[in-house]
């Protein structure tokens, strides 16, 4: 017997990712969009998506769903996680630029419900994390590791959440804590590059959906591992897969590798 479709609440349905999630859900049997919630000043409020009227009533939306998908802003992610905690509602969270308070709200939700959190829901980037970790481990900190990320001009946070995941994967390959070796952009007289530093440069412009390159500079040779997203549909499909997977799991925080069976 096949499992019933997971009932999904989409946050921010008028946003870039919210729209992509709703489009990707059409024609999928494992998920059904049952609620769509946006901010009071969102352009699509009151209109219909996937037979749903977009409202601001998050409490009713959580009641009508098994899991919510969140690609919004850190403040919204924090507020909705606190509400979802009172209902032990499962969550799939893709918002990036999260601070300590936002992470604490997610951790509190994960005590009572299963929560998938990923700064990138694409299969390719999640595979890339394993590749860069392997490369960093094999090459060691003698090979200078740098990350370059490029995104559209509307992106608010920098470095991207994906660049941070890549940085952490390289640091794990070097057996060091990322925060002790990271260098987010350089400006002014920063001195020569210390051995083991992991630099991240952020480029913003146009409508680039997301590009990440990890560069390993060796003596007279260089390795570059690049991922380029050319459609938000890959993130949306990954988030929907995570939503169908997470319903019914024990409380806890999961990543995309767990969803993909690669953990
Ligand atoms: P966007 O600005 O186009 O959309 C954000 C949406 O959230 C808007 O519709 C906004 O009205 C809505 N929103 C804000 N507060 C809300 C609230 N309290 N309740 C409900 N809705 C609310 O942004 P975007 O490009 O779709 O990106 C959103 C987030 O997702 C960013 O943090 C981005 O970095 C991240 N992102 C993650 C992935 C991934 O794979 N994890 C991929 C792409 C983008």
PDB file of C-alpha atoms and ligand atoms in Angstrom:
ATOM      1  CA  UNK A   1       0.000   0.000   0.000  1.00  0.00           C
ATOM      2  CA  UNK A   2       1.423   3.397  -0.918  1.00  0.00           C
ATOM      3  CA  UNK A   3       1.629   6.074   1.801  1.00  0.00           C
ATOM      4  CA  UNK A   4      -0.962   8.865   1.599  1.00  0.00           C
ATOM      5  CA  UNK A   5       0.328  12.099   0.110  1.00  0.00           C
ATOM      6  CA  UNK A   6       2.025  14.355   2.655  1.00  0.00           C
ATOM      7  CA  UNK A   7      -0.094  17.480   3.215  1.00  0.00           C
ATOM      8  CA  UNK A   8       2.220  20.445   2.676  1.00  0.00           C
ATOM      9  CA  UNK A   9       1.970  24.076   3.764  1.00  0.00           C
ATOM     10  CA  UNK A  10       4.109  26.396   1.614  1.00  0.00           C
ATOM     11  CA  UNK A  11       5.418  29.586   3.186  1.00  0.00           C
ATOM     12  CA  UNK A  12       6.113  32.573   0.931  1.00  0.00           C
ATOM     13  CA  UNK A  13       4.204  31.285  -2.135  1.00  0.00           C
ATOM     14  CA  UNK A  14       4.787  34.592  -3.935  1.00  0.00           C
ATOM     15  CA  UNK A  15       8.550  34.361  -3.451  1.00  0.00           C
ATOM     16  CA  UNK A  16      11.004  32.891  -5.973  1.00  0.00           C
ATOM     17  CA  UNK A  17      11.368  29.568  -4.139  1.00  0.00           C
ATOM     18  CA  UNK A  18       7.739  29.418  -2.963  1.00  0.00           C
ATOM     19  CA  UNK A  19       6.585  29.647  -6.582  1.00  0.00           C
ATOM     20  CA  UNK A  20       9.069  26.970  -7.624  1.00  0.00           C
ATOM     21  CA  UNK A  21       7.822  24.624  -4.868  1.00  0.00           C
ATOM     22  CA  UNK A  22       4.186  25.043  -5.931  1.00  0.00           C
ATOM     23  CA  UNK A  23       5.067  24.443  -9.591  1.00  0.00           C
ATOM     24  CA  UNK A  24       7.115  21.347  -8.732  1.00  0.00           C
ATOM     25  CA  UNK A  25       4.332  19.910  -6.551  1.00  0.00           C
ATOM     26  CA  UNK A  26       1.892  19.728  -9.463  1.00  0.00           C
ATOM     27  CA  UNK A  27       1.754  16.181 -10.751  1.00  0.00           C
ATOM     28  CA  UNK A  28       3.570  14.609  -7.782  1.00  0.00           C
ATOM     29  CA  UNK A  29       1.606  11.964  -5.941  1.00  0.00           C
ATOM     30  CA  UNK A  30       3.712  11.906  -2.746  1.00  0.00           C
ATOM     31  CA  UNK A  31       2.816  15.493  -1.764  1.00  0.00           C
ATOM     32  CA  UNK A  32      -0.301  17.674  -1.820  1.00  0.00           C
ATOM     33  CA  UNK A  33      -0.232  21.421  -1.170  1.00  0.00           C
ATOM     34  CA  UNK A  34      -2.953  22.101   1.401  1.00  0.00           C
ATOM     35  CA  UNK A  35      -2.049  25.626   2.557  1.00  0.00           C
ATOM     36  CA  UNK A  36      -0.093  28.660   1.399  1.00  0.00           C
ATOM     37  CA  UNK A  37       0.860  31.480   3.759  1.00  0.00           C
ATOM     38  CA  UNK A  38       2.588  34.763   3.038  1.00  0.00           C
ATOM     39  CA  UNK A  39       3.235  38.116   4.729  1.00  0.00           C
ATOM     40  CA  UNK A  40       0.445  40.657   4.994  1.00  0.00           C
ATOM     41  CA  UNK A  41       2.105  42.863   2.342  1.00  0.00           C
ATOM     42  CA  UNK A  42       2.930  40.063  -0.119  1.00  0.00           C
ATOM     43  CA  UNK A  43       1.705  40.725  -3.674  1.00  0.00           C
ATOM     44  CA  UNK A  44      -0.199  37.450  -4.144  1.00  0.00           C
ATOM     45  CA  UNK A  45      -2.236  37.576  -0.939  1.00  0.00           C
ATOM     46  CA  UNK A  46      -5.868  36.494  -1.447  1.00  0.00           C
ATOM     47  CA  UNK A  47      -5.157  34.940  -4.855  1.00  0.00           C
ATOM     48  CA  UNK A  48      -5.258  31.191  -5.485  1.00  0.00           C
ATOM     49  CA  UNK A  49      -2.353  28.797  -5.986  1.00  0.00           C
ATOM     50  CA  UNK A  50      -2.862  25.064  -6.455  1.00  0.00           C
ATOM     51  CA  UNK A  51      -6.536  25.501  -5.405  1.00  0.00           C
ATOM     52  CA  UNK A  52      -5.449  27.258  -2.198  1.00  0.00           C
ATOM     53  CA  UNK A  53      -6.178  30.834  -1.268  1.00  0.00           C
ATOM     54  CA  UNK A  54      -2.992  32.484  -0.010  1.00  0.00           C
ATOM     55  CA  UNK A  55      -3.641  33.753   3.521  1.00  0.00           C
ATOM     56  CA  UNK A  56      -1.690  35.119   6.495  1.00  0.00           C
ATOM     57  CA  UNK A  57      -3.238  32.589   8.888  1.00  0.00           C
ATOM     58  CA  UNK A  58      -0.227  30.462   9.788  1.00  0.00           C
ATOM     59  CA  UNK A  59      -2.015  28.692  12.679  1.00  0.00           C
ATOM     60  CA  UNK A  60      -4.812  27.408  10.425  1.00  0.00           C
ATOM     61  CA  UNK A  61      -2.280  26.484   7.736  1.00  0.00           C
ATOM     62  CA  UNK A  62      -0.239  24.372  10.145  1.00  0.00           C
ATOM     63  CA  UNK A  63      -3.464  22.651  11.298  1.00  0.00           C
ATOM     64  CA  UNK A  64      -4.264  21.750   7.679  1.00  0.00           C
ATOM     65  CA  UNK A  65      -0.863  20.223   6.928  1.00  0.00           C
ATOM     66  CA  UNK A  66       1.557  17.492   8.024  1.00  0.00           C
ATOM     67  CA  UNK A  67       4.671  19.469   7.151  1.00  0.00           C
ATOM     68  CA  UNK A  68       5.580  23.001   6.107  1.00  0.00           C
ATOM     69  CA  UNK A  69       8.205  24.113   3.616  1.00  0.00           C
ATOM     70  CA  UNK A  70      10.011  27.319   4.512  1.00  0.00           C
ATOM     71  CA  UNK A  71      12.023  29.422   2.057  1.00  0.00           C
ATOM     72  CA  UNK A  72      11.458  32.866   3.585  1.00  0.00           C
ATOM     73  CA  UNK A  73      13.628  35.061   5.834  1.00  0.00           C
ATOM     74  CA  UNK A  74      15.435  34.341   9.125  1.00  0.00           C
ATOM     75  CA  UNK A  75      12.836  36.304  11.144  1.00  0.00           C
ATOM     76  CA  UNK A  76       9.938  34.410   9.550  1.00  0.00           C
ATOM     77  CA  UNK A  77      11.720  31.083   9.973  1.00  0.00           C
ATOM     78  CA  UNK A  78      12.189  31.790  13.675  1.00  0.00           C
ATOM     79  CA  UNK A  79       8.592  32.883  14.252  1.00  0.00           C
ATOM     80  CA  UNK A  80       7.032  29.975  12.359  1.00  0.00           C
ATOM     81  CA  UNK A  81       9.301  27.410  14.052  1.00  0.00           C
ATOM     82  CA  UNK A  82       8.075  28.665  17.450  1.00  0.00           C
ATOM     83  CA  UNK A  83       4.439  28.265  16.346  1.00  0.00           C
ATOM     84  CA  UNK A  84       5.082  24.874  14.783  1.00  0.00           C
ATOM     85  CA  UNK A  85       6.630  23.709  18.045  1.00  0.00           C
ATOM     86  CA  UNK A  86       3.300  24.113  19.824  1.00  0.00           C
ATOM     87  CA  UNK A  87       1.799  21.697  17.266  1.00  0.00           C
ATOM     88  CA  UNK A  88       4.828  19.382  16.879  1.00  0.00           C
ATOM     89  CA  UNK A  89       4.638  20.043  13.140  1.00  0.00           C
ATOM     90  CA  UNK A  90       7.298  18.583  10.816  1.00  0.00           C
ATOM     91  CA  UNK A  91       9.322  21.099   8.820  1.00  0.00           C
ATOM     92  CA  UNK A  92      11.555  21.472   5.777  1.00  0.00           C
ATOM     93  CA  UNK A  93      13.639  24.619   6.161  1.00  0.00           C
ATOM     94  CA  UNK A  94      15.722  26.116   3.351  1.00  0.00           C
ATOM     95  CA  UNK A  95      16.035  29.724   4.525  1.00  0.00           C
ATOM     96  CA  UNK A  96      19.668  30.870   4.687  1.00  0.00           C
ATOM     97  CA  UNK A  97      21.459  33.587   6.654  1.00  0.00           C
ATOM     98  CA  UNK A  98      20.144  32.141   9.935  1.00  0.00           C
ATOM     99  CA  UNK A  99      21.536  33.596  13.172  1.00  0.00           C
ATOM    100  CA  UNK A 100      21.937  32.033  16.607  1.00  0.00           C
ATOM    101  CA  UNK A 101      18.365  32.863  17.715  1.00  0.00           C
ATOM    102  CA  UNK A 102      16.915  31.403  14.522  1.00  0.00           C
ATOM    103  CA  UNK A 103      18.983  28.236  14.966  1.00  0.00           C
ATOM    104  CA  UNK A 104      17.776  28.001  18.585  1.00  0.00           C
ATOM    105  CA  UNK A 105      14.130  28.147  17.453  1.00  0.00           C
ATOM    106  CA  UNK A 106      14.808  25.372  14.936  1.00  0.00           C
ATOM    107  CA  UNK A 107      16.566  23.289  17.612  1.00  0.00           C
ATOM    108  CA  UNK A 108      13.543  23.726  19.904  1.00  0.00           C
ATOM    109  CA  UNK A 109      11.210  22.548  17.138  1.00  0.00           C
ATOM    110  CA  UNK A 110      13.493  19.579  16.409  1.00  0.00           C
ATOM    111  CA  UNK A 111      13.021  18.434  20.024  1.00  0.00           C
ATOM    112  CA  UNK A 112       9.377  17.663  19.324  1.00  0.00           C
ATOM    113  CA  UNK A 113       9.170  17.167  15.538  1.00  0.00           C
ATOM    114  CA  UNK A 114      11.303  15.941  12.625  1.00  0.00           C
ATOM    115  CA  UNK A 115      12.959  18.841  10.786  1.00  0.00           C
ATOM    116  CA  UNK A 116      15.042  18.797   7.603  1.00  0.00           C
ATOM    117  CA  UNK A 117      17.353  21.811   7.351  1.00  0.00           C
ATOM    118  CA  UNK A 118      19.493  22.379   4.275  1.00  0.00           C
ATOM    119  CA  UNK A 119      21.072  25.474   2.799  1.00  0.00           C
ATOM    120  CA  UNK A 120      20.868  23.653  -0.523  1.00  0.00           C
ATOM    121  CA  UNK A 121      18.377  20.987  -1.566  1.00  0.00           C
ATOM    122  CA  UNK A 122      20.029  19.965  -4.833  1.00  0.00           C
ATOM    123  CA  UNK A 123      21.459  16.490  -5.320  1.00  0.00           C
ATOM    124  CA  UNK A 124      24.503  17.957  -7.076  1.00  0.00           C
ATOM    125  CA  UNK A 125      25.533  20.268  -4.230  1.00  0.00           C
ATOM    126  CA  UNK A 126      25.054  17.558  -1.635  1.00  0.00           C
ATOM    127  CA  UNK A 127      27.319  15.283  -3.673  1.00  0.00           C
ATOM    128  CA  UNK A 128      29.777  18.162  -4.057  1.00  0.00           C
ATOM    129  CA  UNK A 129      30.072  18.401  -0.262  1.00  0.00           C
ATOM    130  CA  UNK A 130      31.434  14.856  -0.196  1.00  0.00           C
ATOM    131  CA  UNK A 131      33.787  15.572  -3.109  1.00  0.00           C
ATOM    132  CA  UNK A 132      35.327  18.695  -1.544  1.00  0.00           C
ATOM    133  CA  UNK A 133      35.745  16.962   1.781  1.00  0.00           C
ATOM    134  CA  UNK A 134      37.549  14.076   0.098  1.00  0.00           C
ATOM    135  CA  UNK A 135      39.725  16.504  -1.880  1.00  0.00           C
ATOM    136  CA  UNK A 136      40.582  18.544   1.231  1.00  0.00           C
ATOM    137  CA  UNK A 137      41.477  15.405   3.154  1.00  0.00           C
ATOM    138  CA  UNK A 138      43.682  14.077   0.351  1.00  0.00           C
ATOM    139  CA  UNK A 139      45.413  17.393  -0.418  1.00  0.00           C
ATOM    140  CA  UNK A 140      45.732  18.818   3.104  1.00  0.00           C
ATOM    141  CA  UNK A 141      45.993  22.494   4.062  1.00  0.00           C
ATOM    142  CA  UNK A 142      49.189  22.848   1.959  1.00  0.00           C
ATOM    143  CA  UNK A 143      46.800  23.274  -0.965  1.00  0.00           C
ATOM    144  CA  UNK A 144      45.089  26.654  -0.483  1.00  0.00           C
ATOM    145  CA  UNK A 145      41.309  26.162  -0.487  1.00  0.00           C
ATOM    146  CA  UNK A 146      39.089  29.041  -1.631  1.00  0.00           C
ATOM    147  CA  UNK A 147      35.370  29.250  -2.444  1.00  0.00           C
ATOM    148  CA  UNK A 148      33.713  31.585  -4.922  1.00  0.00           C
ATOM    149  CA  UNK A 149      29.919  31.904  -4.910  1.00  0.00           C
ATOM    150  CA  UNK A 150      27.769  33.882  -7.366  1.00  0.00           C
ATOM    151  CA  UNK A 151      24.077  34.744  -6.950  1.00  0.00           C
ATOM    152  CA  UNK A 152      21.378  37.073  -8.298  1.00  0.00           C
ATOM    153  CA  UNK A 153      21.313  40.685  -7.183  1.00  0.00           C
ATOM    154  CA  UNK A 154      18.312  40.230  -4.813  1.00  0.00           C
ATOM    155  CA  UNK A 155      20.061  37.764  -2.527  1.00  0.00           C
ATOM    156  CA  UNK A 156      20.318  39.286   0.947  1.00  0.00           C
ATOM    157  CA  UNK A 157      22.780  37.086   2.852  1.00  0.00           C
ATOM    158  CA  UNK A 158      26.473  36.564   2.183  1.00  0.00           C
ATOM    159  CA  UNK A 159      28.303  34.265   2.001  1.00  0.00           C
ATOM    160  CA  UNK A 160      25.594  31.948   0.724  1.00  0.00           C
ATOM    161  CA  UNK A 161      24.487  29.135   3.002  1.00  0.00           C
ATOM    162  CA  UNK A 162      25.820  26.699   0.420  1.00  0.00           C
ATOM    163  CA  UNK A 163      29.263  28.351   0.453  1.00  0.00           C
ATOM    164  CA  UNK A 164      29.286  27.953   4.236  1.00  0.00           C
ATOM    165  CA  UNK A 165      28.422  24.256   3.896  1.00  0.00           C
ATOM    166  CA  UNK A 166      31.255  23.829   1.383  1.00  0.00           C
ATOM    167  CA  UNK A 167      33.625  25.680   3.729  1.00  0.00           C
ATOM    168  CA  UNK A 168      32.636  23.417   6.599  1.00  0.00           C
ATOM    169  CA  UNK A 169      33.143  20.333   4.420  1.00  0.00           C
ATOM    170  CA  UNK A 170      36.668  21.503   3.506  1.00  0.00           C
ATOM    171  CA  UNK A 171      37.416  22.265   7.167  1.00  0.00           C
ATOM    172  CA  UNK A 172      36.164  18.797   8.116  1.00  0.00           C
ATOM    173  CA  UNK A 173      38.575  17.351   5.533  1.00  0.00           C
ATOM    174  CA  UNK A 174      41.367  19.311   7.231  1.00  0.00           C
ATOM    175  CA  UNK A 175      40.173  18.243  10.713  1.00  0.00           C
ATOM    176  CA  UNK A 176      39.759  21.852  11.878  1.00  0.00           C
ATOM    177  CA  UNK A 177      36.778  23.933  13.015  1.00  0.00           C
ATOM    178  CA  UNK A 178      35.588  26.141  10.154  1.00  0.00           C
ATOM    179  CA  UNK A 179      35.161  29.227  12.336  1.00  0.00           C
ATOM    180  CA  UNK A 180      38.863  29.178  13.247  1.00  0.00           C
ATOM    181  CA  UNK A 181      40.084  29.265   9.620  1.00  0.00           C
ATOM    182  CA  UNK A 182      37.362  31.073   7.639  1.00  0.00           C
ATOM    183  CA  UNK A 183      38.012  34.366   5.823  1.00  0.00           C
ATOM    184  CA  UNK A 184      34.866  35.920   4.364  1.00  0.00           C
ATOM    185  CA  UNK A 185      36.028  38.377   1.661  1.00  0.00           C
ATOM    186  CA  UNK A 186      39.274  40.316   1.877  1.00  0.00           C
ATOM    187  CA  UNK A 187      39.667  44.058   2.011  1.00  0.00           C
ATOM    188  CA  UNK A 188      42.693  46.236   2.715  1.00  0.00           C
ATOM    189  CA  UNK A 189      46.097  45.214   4.026  1.00  0.00           C
ATOM    190  CA  UNK A 190      45.171  41.729   5.169  1.00  0.00           C
ATOM    191  CA  UNK A 191      48.712  40.358   4.842  1.00  0.00           C
ATOM    192  CA  UNK A 192      49.852  37.157   3.197  1.00  0.00           C
ATOM    193  CA  UNK A 193      47.436  34.264   3.156  1.00  0.00           C
ATOM    194  CA  UNK A 194      47.950  32.105   6.267  1.00  0.00           C
ATOM    195  CA  UNK A 195      48.338  28.378   5.679  1.00  0.00           C
ATOM    196  CA  UNK A 196      45.043  26.602   6.215  1.00  0.00           C
ATOM    197  CA  UNK A 197      42.827  29.657   5.743  1.00  0.00           C
ATOM    198  CA  UNK A 198      39.570  28.986   3.846  1.00  0.00           C
ATOM    199  CA  UNK A 199      38.517  32.075   1.914  1.00  0.00           C
ATOM    200  CA  UNK A 200      35.034  32.802   0.579  1.00  0.00           C
ATOM    201  CA  UNK A 201      34.318  35.453  -2.060  1.00  0.00           C
ATOM    202  CA  UNK A 202      30.729  36.498  -2.837  1.00  0.00           C
ATOM    203  CA  UNK A 203      29.724  37.837  -6.259  1.00  0.00           C
ATOM    204  CA  UNK A 204      26.259  39.368  -6.784  1.00  0.00           C
ATOM    205  CA  UNK A 205      24.581  40.276 -10.039  1.00  0.00           C
ATOM    206  CA  UNK A 206      21.822  39.709 -12.568  1.00  0.00           C
ATOM    207  CA  UNK A 207      19.583  36.679 -12.243  1.00  0.00           C
ATOM    208  CA  UNK A 208      22.171  33.987 -11.423  1.00  0.00           C
ATOM    209  CA  UNK A 209      20.356  31.243  -9.487  1.00  0.00           C
ATOM    210  CA  UNK A 210      23.468  29.915  -7.773  1.00  0.00           C
ATOM    211  CA  UNK A 211      27.039  28.968  -8.665  1.00  0.00           C
ATOM    212  CA  UNK A 212      29.702  27.617  -6.310  1.00  0.00           C
ATOM    213  CA  UNK A 213      33.326  26.774  -7.030  1.00  0.00           C
ATOM    214  CA  UNK A 214      35.764  25.252  -4.561  1.00  0.00           C
ATOM    215  CA  UNK A 215      39.345  25.856  -5.710  1.00  0.00           C
ATOM    216  CA  UNK A 216      42.359  23.953  -4.372  1.00  0.00           C
ATOM    217  CA  UNK A 217      45.637  25.660  -5.314  1.00  0.00           C
ATOM    218  CA  UNK A 218      48.666  23.363  -5.268  1.00  0.00           C
ATOM    219  CA  UNK A 219      52.221  24.035  -6.383  1.00  0.00           C
ATOM    220  CA  UNK A 220      51.919  24.607 -10.167  1.00  0.00           C
ATOM    221  CA  UNK A 221      48.503  22.936 -10.384  1.00  0.00           C
ATOM    222  CA  UNK A 222      44.935  23.647  -9.372  1.00  0.00           C
ATOM    223  CA  UNK A 223      41.710  21.702  -8.924  1.00  0.00           C
ATOM    224  CA  UNK A 224      38.299  23.363  -9.279  1.00  0.00           C
ATOM    225  CA  UNK A 225      35.034  21.695  -8.321  1.00  0.00           C
ATOM    226  CA  UNK A 226      32.015  23.653  -9.549  1.00  0.00           C
ATOM    227  CA  UNK A 227      28.261  23.354  -9.219  1.00  0.00           C
ATOM    228  CA  UNK A 228      25.935  25.532 -11.282  1.00  0.00           C
ATOM    229  CA  UNK A 229      22.175  25.627 -10.732  1.00  0.00           C
ATOM    230  CA  UNK A 230      20.267  26.700 -13.833  1.00  0.00           C
ATOM    231  CA  UNK A 231      16.747  26.315 -12.387  1.00  0.00           C
ATOM    232  CA  UNK A 232      15.157  26.669  -8.937  1.00  0.00           C
ATOM    233  CA  UNK A 233      13.206  23.524  -9.815  1.00  0.00           C
ATOM    234  CA  UNK A 234      16.096  21.398  -8.479  1.00  0.00           C
ATOM    235  CA  UNK A 235      15.823  22.982  -5.016  1.00  0.00           C
ATOM    236  CA  UNK A 236      12.032  22.721  -5.087  1.00  0.00           C
ATOM    237  CA  UNK A 237      12.094  19.045  -6.075  1.00  0.00           C
ATOM    238  CA  UNK A 238      14.589  18.326  -3.279  1.00  0.00           C
ATOM    239  CA  UNK A 239      12.461  20.169  -0.718  1.00  0.00           C
ATOM    240  CA  UNK A 240       9.334  18.240  -1.757  1.00  0.00           C
ATOM    241  CA  UNK A 241      11.243  14.974  -1.577  1.00  0.00           C
ATOM    242  CA  UNK A 242      12.370  15.985   1.928  1.00  0.00           C
ATOM    243  CA  UNK A 243       8.759  16.854   2.883  1.00  0.00           C
ATOM    244  CA  UNK A 244       7.453  13.444   1.818  1.00  0.00           C
ATOM    245  CA  UNK A 245      10.392  11.753   3.607  1.00  0.00           C
ATOM    246  CA  UNK A 246      10.238  13.639   6.907  1.00  0.00           C
ATOM    247  CA  UNK A 247       6.581  13.042   7.825  1.00  0.00           C
ATOM    248  CA  UNK A 248       6.417  10.304  10.455  1.00  0.00           C
ATOM    249  CA  UNK A 249      10.157  10.367  11.244  1.00  0.00           C
ATOM    250  CA  UNK A 250      11.196  10.635  14.927  1.00  0.00           C
ATOM    251  CA  UNK A 251      11.811  14.164  16.240  1.00  0.00           C
ATOM    252  CA  UNK A 252      15.263  15.493  15.386  1.00  0.00           C
ATOM    253  CA  UNK A 253      17.232  17.579  12.931  1.00  0.00           C
ATOM    254  CA  UNK A 254      18.059  15.932   9.603  1.00  0.00           C
ATOM    255  CA  UNK A 255      20.068  17.076   6.591  1.00  0.00           C
ATOM    256  CA  UNK A 256      19.637  16.427   2.894  1.00  0.00           C
ATOM    257  CA  UNK A 257      22.181  13.601   2.930  1.00  0.00           C
ATOM    258  CA  UNK A 258      19.818  11.705   5.247  1.00  0.00           C
ATOM    259  CA  UNK A 259      16.897  12.348   2.892  1.00  0.00           C
ATOM    260  CA  UNK A 260      18.952  11.120  -0.072  1.00  0.00           C
ATOM    261  CA  UNK A 261      20.062   8.036   1.869  1.00  0.00           C
ATOM    262  CA  UNK A 262      23.698   9.164   1.691  1.00  0.00           C
ATOM    263  CA  UNK A 263      24.213   9.895   5.408  1.00  0.00           C
TER     264      UNK A 263
HETATM  265  P1  LIG B   1      12.046  35.739  -1.967  1.00  0.00           P
HETATM  266  O1  LIG B   1      12.322  37.063  -1.346  1.00  0.00           O
HETATM  267  O2  LIG B   1      11.761  35.671  -3.440  1.00  0.00           O
HETATM  268  O3  LIG B   1      10.817  35.019  -1.212  1.00  0.00           O
HETATM  269  C1  LIG B   1      10.634  35.033   0.179  1.00  0.00           C
HETATM  270  C2  LIG B   1       9.143  34.873   0.470  1.00  0.00           C
HETATM  271  O4  LIG B   1       8.946  34.719   1.871  1.00  0.00           O
HETATM  272  C3  LIG B   1       8.293  36.068   0.027  1.00  0.00           C
HETATM  273  O5  LIG B   1       7.138  35.601  -0.647  1.00  0.00           O
HETATM  274  C4  LIG B   1       7.919  36.719   1.352  1.00  0.00           C
HETATM  275  O6  LIG B   1       6.697  37.447   1.266  1.00  0.00           O
HETATM  276  C5  LIG B   1       7.806  35.467   2.210  1.00  0.00           C
HETATM  277  N1  LIG B   1       7.740  35.716   3.642  1.00  0.00           N
HETATM  278  C6  LIG B   1       8.472  36.600   4.377  1.00  0.00           C
HETATM  279  N2  LIG B   1       8.066  36.566   5.653  1.00  0.00           N
HETATM  280  C7  LIG B   1       7.062  35.653   5.740  1.00  0.00           C
HETATM  281  C8  LIG B   1       6.250  35.162   6.792  1.00  0.00           C
HETATM  282  N3  LIG B   1       6.377  35.628   8.030  1.00  0.00           N
HETATM  283  N4  LIG B   1       5.337  34.185   6.516  1.00  0.00           N
HETATM  284  C9  LIG B   1       5.199  33.701   5.273  1.00  0.00           C
HETATM  285  N5  LIG B   1       5.934  34.148   4.226  1.00  0.00           N
HETATM  286  C10 LIG B   1       6.858  35.101   4.461  1.00  0.00           C
HETATM  287  O7  LIG B   1      13.307  34.829  -1.610  1.00  0.00           O
HETATM  288  P2  LIG B   1      13.807  33.472  -2.309  1.00  0.00           P
HETATM  289  O8  LIG B   1      14.770  33.774  -3.402  1.00  0.00           O
HETATM  290  O9  LIG B   1      12.613  32.600  -2.581  1.00  0.00           O
HETATM  291  O10 LIG B   1      14.661  32.855  -1.105  1.00  0.00           O
HETATM  292  C11 LIG B   1      14.092  32.639   0.178  1.00  0.00           C
HETATM  293  C12 LIG B   1      15.148  31.998   1.073  1.00  0.00           C
HETATM  294  O11 LIG B   1      15.476  30.692   0.591  1.00  0.00           O
HETATM  295  C13 LIG B   1      16.488  32.762   1.132  1.00  0.00           C
HETATM  296  O12 LIG B   1      17.002  32.673   2.441  1.00  0.00           O
HETATM  297  C14 LIG B   1      17.361  31.998   0.149  1.00  0.00           C
HETATM  298  O13 LIG B   1      18.743  32.137   0.399  1.00  0.00           O
HETATM  299  C15 LIG B   1      16.889  30.595   0.414  1.00  0.00           C
HETATM  300  N6  LIG B   1      17.157  29.612  -0.663  1.00  0.00           N
HETATM  301  C16 LIG B   1      17.485  28.362  -0.244  1.00  0.00           C
HETATM  302  C17 LIG B   1      17.682  27.363  -1.182  1.00  0.00           C
HETATM  303  C18 LIG B   1      17.990  25.960  -0.702  1.00  0.00           C
HETATM  304  O14 LIG B   1      18.157  25.032  -1.531  1.00  0.00           O
HETATM  305  N7  LIG B   1      18.027  25.734   0.619  1.00  0.00           N
HETATM  306  C19 LIG B   1      17.564  27.630  -2.555  1.00  0.00           C
HETATM  307  C20 LIG B   1      17.219  28.928  -2.935  1.00  0.00           C
HETATM  308  C21 LIG B   1      17.004  29.905  -1.971  1.00  0.00           C
END
